[in-house]
Amino acid sequence: MGFWWLKNLIGVRLSDSQLQDIKHTRAELLFHVTYRSIQASSLIGSLVVAPLVTVVKQPRSLRVLHDRCLRYAIYGIAPGAAAGVVLYGLRMRNQPEEGYFDRCYRLRCSQGQIRIDRSSIFGALVGVGWSVLTPYRPIEAAVIGMYVGLVGGAVCNRFDR
């Protein structure tokens, strides 16, 4: 990954040759797939599993639902990371190096994808800093920030069309 990858992620326009010069395509693709899986499993834990558990178990209040949503979002991180590695391995098994390069190059050129990655990573980092000022633990604030960044990036993509 490295310098050019980071510049592309933060929004600096790169030439086609600079985009092609980004090294370590396998690590870049593994990071992307794993991060997406973490986002998905964390969202499922927070928005699906936590409300179902709250319906089934006592007590049933908004405060309990709020606490469970945060807890199950955090519980979703580990399975998401494991699933990301497995999905990466299954999809890219027996792929030549050109397959990795092609997939990463298409990800690098997708401004919508880059915007969502940038905003969710930035949101998670801001969340960790925000935890100093709030009663949330750093991991909880990072998950909240990741969600805010994810939604913000998707909204920006929608209006950019």
Tab-separated table of C-alpha atoms in Angstrom:
chain	number	residue	atom	x	y	z
A	1	MET	CA	0.000	0.000	0.000
A	2	GLY	CA	2.110	2.966	1.067
A	3	PHE	CA	2.373	6.619	0.166
A	4	TRP	CA	0.404	6.698	-3.115
A	5	TRP	CA	-2.376	4.559	-1.647
A	6	LEU	CA	-2.681	6.902	1.328
A	7	LYS	CA	-2.696	9.969	-0.917
A	8	ASN	CA	-5.474	8.415	-3.018
A	9	LEU	CA	-7.437	7.545	0.121
A	10	ILE	CA	-7.302	11.074	1.528
A	11	GLY	CA	-8.535	12.532	-1.752
A	12	VAL	CA	-5.450	13.728	-3.621
A	13	ARG	CA	-5.908	13.300	-7.368
A	14	LEU	CA	-3.326	10.923	-8.768
A	15	SER	CA	-2.315	10.359	-12.361
A	16	ASP	CA	-2.980	7.039	-14.010
A	17	SER	CA	0.671	6.064	-13.747
A	18	GLN	CA	0.721	6.913	-10.023
A	19	LEU	CA	-2.387	4.757	-9.477
A	20	GLN	CA	-0.653	1.903	-11.261
A	21	ASP	CA	2.506	2.313	-9.155
A	22	ILE	CA	0.762	1.478	-5.873
A	23	LYS	CA	2.445	-1.616	-4.491
A	24	HIS	CA	1.230	-4.489	-2.317
A	25	THR	CA	-2.064	-5.202	-4.077
A	26	ARG	CA	-2.729	-8.303	-2.001
A	27	ALA	CA	-2.528	-6.372	1.272
A	28	GLU	CA	-4.658	-3.571	-0.185
A	29	LEU	CA	-7.377	-5.960	-1.298
A	30	LEU	CA	-7.268	-7.897	1.974
A	31	PHE	CA	-7.666	-4.633	3.908
A	32	HIS	CA	-10.603	-3.575	1.728
A	33	VAL	CA	-12.485	-6.872	1.937
A	34	THR	CA	-11.865	-7.265	5.668
A	35	TYR	CA	-12.895	-3.686	6.446
A	36	ARG	CA	-16.108	-4.102	4.431
A	37	SER	CA	-16.876	-7.362	6.241
A	38	ILE	CA	-16.308	-5.703	9.604
A	39	GLN	CA	-18.680	-2.909	8.618
A	40	ALA	CA	-21.351	-5.358	7.458
A	41	SER	CA	-21.200	-7.695	10.449
A	42	SER	CA	-21.086	-4.806	12.885
A	43	LEU	CA	-24.162	-3.268	11.257
A	44	ILE	CA	-25.982	-6.604	11.328
A	45	GLY	CA	-25.130	-7.016	15.000
A	46	SER	CA	-26.306	-3.527	15.811
A	47	LEU	CA	-29.389	-3.160	13.605
A	48	VAL	CA	-30.693	-6.737	13.420
A	49	VAL	CA	-29.434	-8.918	16.261
A	50	ALA	CA	-29.627	-6.363	19.095
A	51	PRO	CA	-33.282	-5.423	18.410
A	52	LEU	CA	-34.227	-9.117	18.133
A	53	VAL	CA	-32.533	-9.897	21.436
A	54	THR	CA	-34.280	-6.920	23.034
A	55	VAL	CA	-37.674	-8.180	21.832
A	56	VAL	CA	-36.998	-11.639	23.253
A	57	LYS	CA	-35.231	-10.774	26.532
A	58	GLN	CA	-36.216	-8.575	29.437
A	59	PRO	CA	-35.929	-5.649	30.143
A	60	ARG	CA	-37.300	-3.866	27.102
A	61	SER	CA	-36.496	-0.190	27.146
A	62	LEU	CA	-34.842	2.248	24.765
A	63	ARG	CA	-31.845	2.534	27.073
A	64	VAL	CA	-31.361	-1.238	27.066
A	65	LEU	CA	-31.789	-1.295	23.269
A	66	HIS	CA	-29.189	1.470	22.923
A	67	ASP	CA	-26.693	-0.403	25.107
A	68	ARG	CA	-27.323	-3.677	23.283
A	69	CYS	CA	-26.899	-2.036	19.881
A	70	LEU	CA	-23.469	-0.771	20.884
A	71	ARG	CA	-22.485	-4.073	22.473
A	72	TYR	CA	-23.618	-6.191	19.521
A	73	ALA	CA	-21.954	-3.807	17.070
A	74	ILE	CA	-18.683	-4.454	18.874
A	75	TYR	CA	-19.406	-8.193	18.994
A	76	GLY	CA	-19.765	-8.089	15.206
A	77	ILE	CA	-16.212	-6.868	14.639
A	78	ALA	CA	-14.409	-10.175	15.258
A	79	PRO	CA	-16.668	-12.350	13.069
A	80	GLY	CA	-16.471	-9.688	10.369
A	81	ALA	CA	-12.689	-9.723	10.425
A	82	ALA	CA	-12.621	-13.510	10.208
A	83	ALA	CA	-15.235	-13.548	7.447
A	84	GLY	CA	-13.281	-10.944	5.496
A	85	VAL	CA	-10.150	-13.080	5.482
A	86	VAL	CA	-12.166	-16.152	4.441
A	87	LEU	CA	-14.022	-14.265	1.686
A	88	TYR	CA	-10.757	-12.854	0.395
A	89	GLY	CA	-9.189	-16.305	0.335
A	90	LEU	CA	-12.156	-17.917	-1.409
A	91	ARG	CA	-12.566	-15.213	-4.032
A	92	MET	CA	-8.916	-14.670	-4.864
A	93	ARG	CA	-7.741	-18.273	-4.643
A	94	ASN	CA	-5.780	-19.301	-7.739
A	95	GLN	CA	-5.852	-15.754	-9.128
A	96	PRO	CA	-2.803	-14.547	-11.000
A	97	GLU	CA	-1.101	-11.345	-9.885
A	98	GLU	CA	-2.912	-9.499	-12.692
A	99	GLY	CA	-6.242	-10.398	-11.071
A	100	TYR	CA	-5.194	-8.673	-7.852
A	101	PHE	CA	-3.863	-5.670	-9.726
A	102	ASP	CA	-7.031	-5.341	-11.821
A	103	ARG	CA	-9.348	-5.497	-8.816
A	104	CYS	CA	-7.281	-3.017	-6.812
A	105	TYR	CA	-6.942	-0.653	-9.756
A	106	ARG	CA	-10.725	-0.605	-10.221
A	107	LEU	CA	-11.165	0.096	-6.495
A	108	ARG	CA	-8.630	2.935	-6.651
A	109	CYS	CA	-10.403	4.542	-9.607
A	110	SER	CA	-13.884	4.296	-8.077
A	111	GLN	CA	-14.369	7.707	-6.504
A	112	GLY	CA	-17.563	6.570	-4.765
A	113	GLN	CA	-15.774	3.656	-3.142
A	114	ILE	CA	-12.846	5.829	-2.128
A	115	ARG	CA	-15.236	8.413	-0.645
A	116	ILE	CA	-16.994	5.809	1.500
A	117	ASP	CA	-13.675	4.298	2.635
A	118	ARG	CA	-12.271	7.729	3.450
A	119	SER	CA	-15.305	8.923	5.367
A	120	SER	CA	-15.769	5.724	7.388
A	121	ILE	CA	-12.081	5.499	8.355
A	122	PHE	CA	-12.032	9.207	9.189
A	123	GLY	CA	-15.259	8.794	11.175
A	124	ALA	CA	-13.779	5.925	13.179
A	125	LEU	CA	-10.666	7.949	13.959
A	126	VAL	CA	-12.731	10.972	14.975
A	127	GLY	CA	-14.845	8.650	17.118
A	128	VAL	CA	-11.797	7.466	19.029
A	129	GLY	CA	-10.850	11.074	19.721
A	130	TRP	CA	-14.456	11.900	20.573
A	131	SER	CA	-14.449	9.202	23.266
A	132	VAL	CA	-12.335	11.461	25.462
A	133	LEU	CA	-15.229	13.931	25.683
A	134	THR	CA	-18.073	11.420	26.025
A	135	PRO	CA	-18.964	8.510	28.282
A	136	TYR	CA	-18.358	6.064	25.400
A	137	ARG	CA	-15.366	3.754	25.370
A	138	PRO	CA	-12.981	4.291	22.424
A	139	ILE	CA	-14.186	1.155	20.598
A	140	GLU	CA	-17.827	2.220	20.960
A	141	ALA	CA	-17.080	5.737	19.751
A	142	ALA	CA	-15.048	4.341	16.826
A	143	VAL	CA	-17.999	2.171	15.755
A	144	ILE	CA	-20.382	5.128	15.993
A	145	GLY	CA	-17.940	7.266	14.005
A	146	MET	CA	-17.558	4.525	11.398
A	147	TYR	CA	-21.348	4.378	10.988
A	148	VAL	CA	-21.621	8.159	10.690
A	149	GLY	CA	-18.833	8.188	8.111
A	150	LEU	CA	-20.368	5.306	6.200
A	151	VAL	CA	-23.746	7.015	5.974
A	152	GLY	CA	-22.143	10.380	5.224
A	153	GLY	CA	-20.069	8.925	2.397
A	154	ALA	CA	-23.102	7.168	0.926
A	155	VAL	CA	-25.145	10.375	1.073
A	156	CYS	CA	-22.349	12.338	-0.612
A	157	ASN	CA	-22.157	9.681	-3.324
A	158	ARG	CA	-25.888	9.960	-3.878
A	159	PHE	CA	-25.759	13.743	-4.349
A	160	ASP	CA	-22.578	13.607	-6.436
A	161	ARG	CA	-24.305	11.803	-9.300
